[in-house]
PDB file of C-alpha atoms in Angstrom:
ATOM      1  CA  MET A   1      21.795  -8.857  -9.328  1.00 39.00           C
ATOM      2  CA  PRO A   2      18.793  -9.690  -7.530  1.00 53.00           C
ATOM      3  CA  ASN A   3      16.394  -9.627  -8.627  1.00 68.00           C
ATOM      4  CA  ASP A   4      13.162  -7.854  -7.052  1.00 74.00           C
ATOM      5  CA  ASP A   5      11.448 -10.771  -5.509  1.00 83.00           C
ATOM      6  CA  TYR A   6      14.230 -12.259  -4.272  1.00 89.00           C
ATOM      7  CA  ILE A   7      14.681  -8.428  -2.650  1.00 91.00           C
ATOM      8  CA  ILE A   8      11.029  -8.406  -1.333  1.00 94.00           C
ATOM      9  CA  GLU A   9      11.085 -12.148  -0.144  1.00 94.00           C
ATOM     10  CA  GLU A  10      14.302 -10.841   2.305  1.00 96.00           C
ATOM     11  CA  ALA A  11      12.502  -8.436   3.119  1.00 96.00           C
ATOM     12  CA  ILE A  12       9.206 -10.834   3.780  1.00 97.00           C
ATOM     13  CA  ARG A  13      11.993 -12.748   6.172  1.00 97.00           C
ATOM     14  CA  LEU A  14      13.490 -10.088   8.269  1.00 98.00           C
ATOM     15  CA  VAL A  15       9.882  -9.112   8.722  1.00 98.00           C
ATOM     16  CA  ASN A  16       8.771 -12.555  10.193  1.00 96.00           C
ATOM     17  CA  GLU A  17      11.813 -12.005  12.345  1.00 97.00           C
ATOM     18  CA  GLY A  18      11.044  -8.847  14.252  1.00 96.00           C
ATOM     19  CA  VAL A  19      12.300  -6.716  11.846  1.00 97.00           C
ATOM     20  CA  CYS A  20      11.231  -3.887  10.779  1.00 96.00           C
ATOM     21  CA  VAL A  21      12.005  -3.649   6.556  1.00 97.00           C
ATOM     22  CA  THR A  22      12.527   0.063   5.220  1.00 97.00           C
ATOM     23  CA  LEU A  23      11.508  -0.652   1.347  1.00 96.00           C
ATOM     24  CA  PRO A  24      11.116   1.207  -1.395  1.00 94.00           C
ATOM     25  CA  VAL A  25       8.119   1.794  -4.165  1.00 94.00           C
ATOM     26  CA  ASP A  26       8.103   2.252  -7.418  1.00 92.00           C
ATOM     27  CA  GLY A  27       4.958   2.658  -9.846  1.00 90.00           C
ATOM     28  CA  ARG A  28       2.144   4.949  -9.442  1.00 89.00           C
ATOM     29  CA  SER A  29      -0.309   2.616  -7.606  1.00 92.00           C
ATOM     30  CA  MET A  30      -1.020   4.375  -4.338  1.00 94.00           C
ATOM     31  CA  LEU A  31      -0.557   7.785  -6.023  1.00 91.00           C
ATOM     32  CA  PRO A  32      -0.838  10.235  -3.724  1.00 91.00           C
ATOM     33  CA  PHE A  33      -0.416   8.759  -0.980  1.00 93.00           C
ATOM     34  CA  ILE A  34       2.578   7.014  -1.691  1.00 95.00           C
ATOM     35  CA  ILE A  35       5.449   8.976  -4.189  1.00 93.00           C
ATOM     36  CA  GLY A  36       7.089   5.373  -5.924  1.00 93.00           C
ATOM     37  CA  GLY A  37      10.414   6.225  -7.394  1.00 93.00           C
ATOM     38  CA  ARG A  38      10.730   8.805  -4.376  1.00 95.00           C
ATOM     39  CA  GLU A  39       9.561   7.417  -2.034  1.00 96.00           C
ATOM     40  CA  SER A  40       9.832   4.207   0.617  1.00 97.00           C
ATOM     41  CA  VAL A  41       7.713   2.737   3.128  1.00 98.00           C
ATOM     42  CA  ILE A  42       8.997   1.026   7.124  1.00 98.00           C
ATOM     43  CA  LEU A  43       7.890  -2.641   6.774  1.00 98.00           C
ATOM     44  CA  GLN A  44       6.533  -4.544   9.960  1.00 98.00           C
ATOM     45  CA  LYS A  45       4.999  -7.990  10.833  1.00 97.00           C
ATOM     46  CA  PRO A  46       1.149  -7.884  10.291  1.00 96.00           C
ATOM     47  CA  LEU A  47      -1.113  -8.998  12.897  1.00 92.00           C
ATOM     48  CA  SER A  48      -4.529  -8.104  12.311  1.00 94.00           C
ATOM     49  CA  PRO A  49      -5.101  -6.065   9.482  1.00 97.00           C
ATOM     50  CA  LYS A  50      -7.808  -4.463   8.214  1.00 96.00           C
ATOM     51  CA  VAL A  51      -9.231  -2.641   6.218  1.00 97.00           C
ATOM     52  CA  GLY A  52      -7.839   0.551   5.933  1.00 96.00           C
ATOM     53  CA  ASP A  53      -4.384  -0.794   6.489  1.00 98.00           C
ATOM     54  CA  VAL A  54      -1.664  -0.986   3.203  1.00 98.00           C
ATOM     55  CA  VAL A  55      -0.364  -3.892   3.188  1.00 98.00           C
ATOM     56  CA  LEU A  56       2.289  -5.798   1.450  1.00 98.00           C
ATOM     57  CA  ALA A  57       0.925  -8.875   0.062  1.00 98.00           C
ATOM     58  CA  TRP A  58       1.103 -11.652  -2.599  1.00 97.00           C
ATOM     59  CA  VAL A  59      -1.566 -11.136  -4.991  1.00 96.00           C
ATOM     60  CA  GLU A  60      -4.008 -13.995  -7.106  1.00 91.00           C
ATOM     61  CA  GLY A  61      -2.066 -13.755 -11.062  1.00 88.00           C
ATOM     62  CA  GLY A  62       1.876 -14.388  -8.653  1.00 91.00           C
ATOM     63  CA  ARG A  63       3.236 -10.787  -7.769  1.00 93.00           C
ATOM     64  CA  TYR A  64       3.934  -8.753  -4.702  1.00 95.00           C
ATOM     65  CA  VAL A  65       1.615  -4.739  -4.431  1.00 96.00           C
ATOM     66  CA  ILE A  66       1.488  -2.433  -2.191  1.00 97.00           C
ATOM     67  CA  HIS A  67      -2.030  -1.479  -1.434  1.00 97.00           C
ATOM     68  CA  ARG A  68      -4.570  -1.410   0.632  1.00 97.00           C
ATOM     69  CA  ILE A  69      -6.809  -3.062   1.848  1.00 98.00           C
ATOM     70  CA  ILE A  70     -11.016  -1.620   0.779  1.00 97.00           C
ATOM     71  CA  ARG A  71     -12.867  -5.489   1.913  1.00 97.00           C
ATOM     72  CA  ILE A  72     -12.103  -8.522   4.004  1.00 98.00           C
ATOM     73  CA  GLU A  73     -14.590 -11.226   4.095  1.00 98.00           C
ATOM     74  CA  GLY A  74     -13.575 -14.271   6.380  1.00 97.00           C
ATOM     75  CA  GLU A  75      -9.997 -15.460   4.672  1.00 97.00           C
ATOM     76  CA  LYS A  76     -10.512 -13.345   2.047  1.00 98.00           C
ATOM     77  CA  VAL A  77      -9.497  -9.791   0.843  1.00 98.00           C
ATOM     78  CA  THR A  78      -9.379  -7.750  -1.390  1.00 98.00           C
ATOM     79  CA  LEU A  79      -6.873  -4.354  -2.356  1.00 98.00           C
ATOM     80  CA  MET A  80      -6.800  -1.853  -3.996  1.00 97.00           C
ATOM     81  CA  GLY A  81      -3.875   0.953  -5.002  1.00 95.00           C
ATOM     82  CA  ASP A  82      -4.793   4.395  -4.441  1.00 94.00           C
ATOM     83  CA  GLY A  83      -4.145   5.478  -7.699  1.00 91.00           C
ATOM     84  CA  ASN A  84      -5.722   2.363  -9.395  1.00 91.00           C
ATOM     85  CA  LEU A  85      -9.648   3.678 -10.700  1.00 86.00           C
ATOM     86  CA  VAL A  86     -10.889   0.847 -10.978  1.00 85.00           C
ATOM     87  CA  GLY A  87      -8.856  -2.035 -10.232  1.00 89.00           C
ATOM     88  CA  THR A  88      -8.101  -3.874  -7.375  1.00 95.00           C
ATOM     89  CA  GLU A  89      -6.367  -6.754  -6.335  1.00 96.00           C
ATOM     90  CA  ARG A  90      -7.288 -10.893  -4.438  1.00 97.00           C
ATOM     91  CA  CYS A  91      -5.635 -12.516  -2.017  1.00 98.00           C
ATOM     92  CA  THR A  92      -6.143 -14.419   1.335  1.00 98.00           C
ATOM     93  CA  LEU A  93      -5.232 -12.972   4.813  1.00 98.00           C
ATOM     94  CA  SER A  94      -2.174 -15.827   5.285  1.00 97.00           C
ATOM     95  CA  ASP A  95      -0.601 -14.386   1.382  1.00 98.00           C
ATOM     96  CA  ILE A  96      -0.167 -10.544   3.527  1.00 98.00           C
ATOM     97  CA  LYS A  97       2.904 -10.799   4.766  1.00 98.00           C
ATOM     98  CA  ALA A  98       3.582  -7.782   5.978  1.00 98.00           C
ATOM     99  CA  LYS A  99       1.819  -3.899   6.366  1.00 98.00           C
ATOM    100  CA  ALA A 100       2.714  -0.716   6.096  1.00 98.00           C
ATOM    101  CA  THR A 101       3.898   1.963   9.051  1.00 98.00           C
ATOM    102  CA  HIS A 102       5.633   5.199   7.825  1.00 98.00           C
ATOM    103  CA  VAL A 103       6.154   6.123   4.221  1.00 97.00           C
ATOM    104  CA  VAL A 104       9.756   7.654   4.174  1.00 97.00           C
ATOM    105  CA  ASP A 105      10.705  11.135   1.750  1.00 95.00           C
ATOM    106  CA  GLY A 106      13.108  11.767   0.076  1.00 91.00           C
ATOM    107  CA  ASP A 107      14.715  13.795   1.753  1.00 94.00           C
ATOM    108  CA  GLY A 108      14.605  11.220   5.204  1.00 94.00           C
ATOM    109  CA  ALA A 109      11.236  12.778   6.940  1.00 96.00           C
ATOM    110  CA  MET A 110       8.617   9.419   8.298  1.00 96.00           C
ATOM    111  CA  HIS A 111       5.558  10.375   7.895  1.00 96.00           C
ATOM    112  CA  ASP A 112       3.111   7.395   9.249  1.00 97.00           C
ATOM    113  CA  LEU A 113       0.735   6.281   7.648  1.00 96.00           C
ATOM    114  CA  TYR A 114      -2.039   5.906  10.135  1.00 96.00           C
ATOM    115  CA  ASN A 115      -2.356   9.452  11.162  1.00 95.00           C
ATOM    116  CA  ARG A 116      -5.647  11.132  12.204  1.00 95.00           C
ATOM    117  CA  TRP A 117      -5.143  12.978   9.350  1.00 94.00           C
ATOM    118  CA  ARG A 118      -4.024  10.238   6.439  1.00 93.00           C
ATOM    119  CA  LYS A 119      -6.866   8.233   7.531  1.00 94.00           C
ATOM    120  CA  LEU A 120      -8.810  11.255   6.887  1.00 95.00           C
ATOM    121  CA  GLY A 121      -7.298  11.192   3.651  1.00 94.00           C
ATOM    122  CA  ALA A 122      -7.954   7.370   2.632  1.00 94.00           C
ATOM    123  CA  LYS A 123     -12.006   6.835   3.206  1.00 93.00           C
ATOM    124  CA  VAL A 124     -12.203  10.226   1.760  1.00 95.00           C
ATOM    125  CA  TRP A 125     -10.044   9.061  -1.448  1.00 94.00           C
ATOM    126  CA  PHE A 126     -11.790   5.881  -1.640  1.00 92.00           C
ATOM    127  CA  TRP A 127     -14.849   7.720  -2.327  1.00 93.00           C
ATOM    128  CA  LEU A 128     -13.600  10.089  -4.195  1.00 93.00           C
ATOM    129  CA  ARG A 129     -13.304   6.745  -6.822  1.00 90.00           C
ATOM    130  CA  PRO A 130     -15.602   8.083 -10.096  1.00 91.00           C
ATOM    131  CA  ILE A 131     -13.516  11.211 -10.333  1.00 92.00           C
ATOM    132  CA  ARG A 132      -9.632   9.932  -9.679  1.00 90.00           C
ATOM    133  CA  ARG A 133      -9.234   9.807 -13.572  1.00 89.00           C
ATOM    134  CA  TYR A 134      -9.247  13.990 -13.128  1.00 93.00           C
ATOM    135  CA  LEU A 135      -8.057  14.506  -9.940  1.00 91.00           C
ATOM    136  CA  LEU A 136      -4.651  12.057 -10.362  1.00 89.00           C
ATOM    137  CA  ALA A 137      -4.154  14.285 -13.848  1.00 89.00           C
ATOM    138  CA  ILE A 138      -4.249  17.736 -12.034  1.00 91.00           C
ATOM    139  CA  TYR A 139      -1.751  16.054  -9.192  1.00 84.00           C
ATOM    140  CA  ARG A 140       0.676  14.725 -11.881  1.00 82.00           C
ATOM    141  CA  LEU A 141       0.880  18.346 -13.434  1.00 84.00           C
ATOM    142  CA  LEU A 142       1.541  19.966 -10.527  1.00 78.00           C
TER     143      LEU A 142
END
């Protein structure tokens, strides 16, 4: 059985060839915008990554993550999962392997990650970092 890195690397190969790839996500680091274990993301080639983009990247520490770009300084990129309280990851622009464009829910419906409401929600959510712990606890209870 192939390991997760093999599957991700195959997805990256396809993205580099111009193919859109649907990749299931796991974990809770992108709550509430992407629900691990229930939703997937559609990945495309990252043409010009910018702050606010959700990307698949190879980060320091040697692992792949799907997180949001919160800062770009030259070639250095800082990522943070929407469900993370304080933790960030770092990579370079060349370590960004794909951009997530849509979320596919459990019913197969596609949702644009960059429509007006999701972009506004992501900005507000970023500024709510001091109280995310409480909001995520409420979210998990619901």
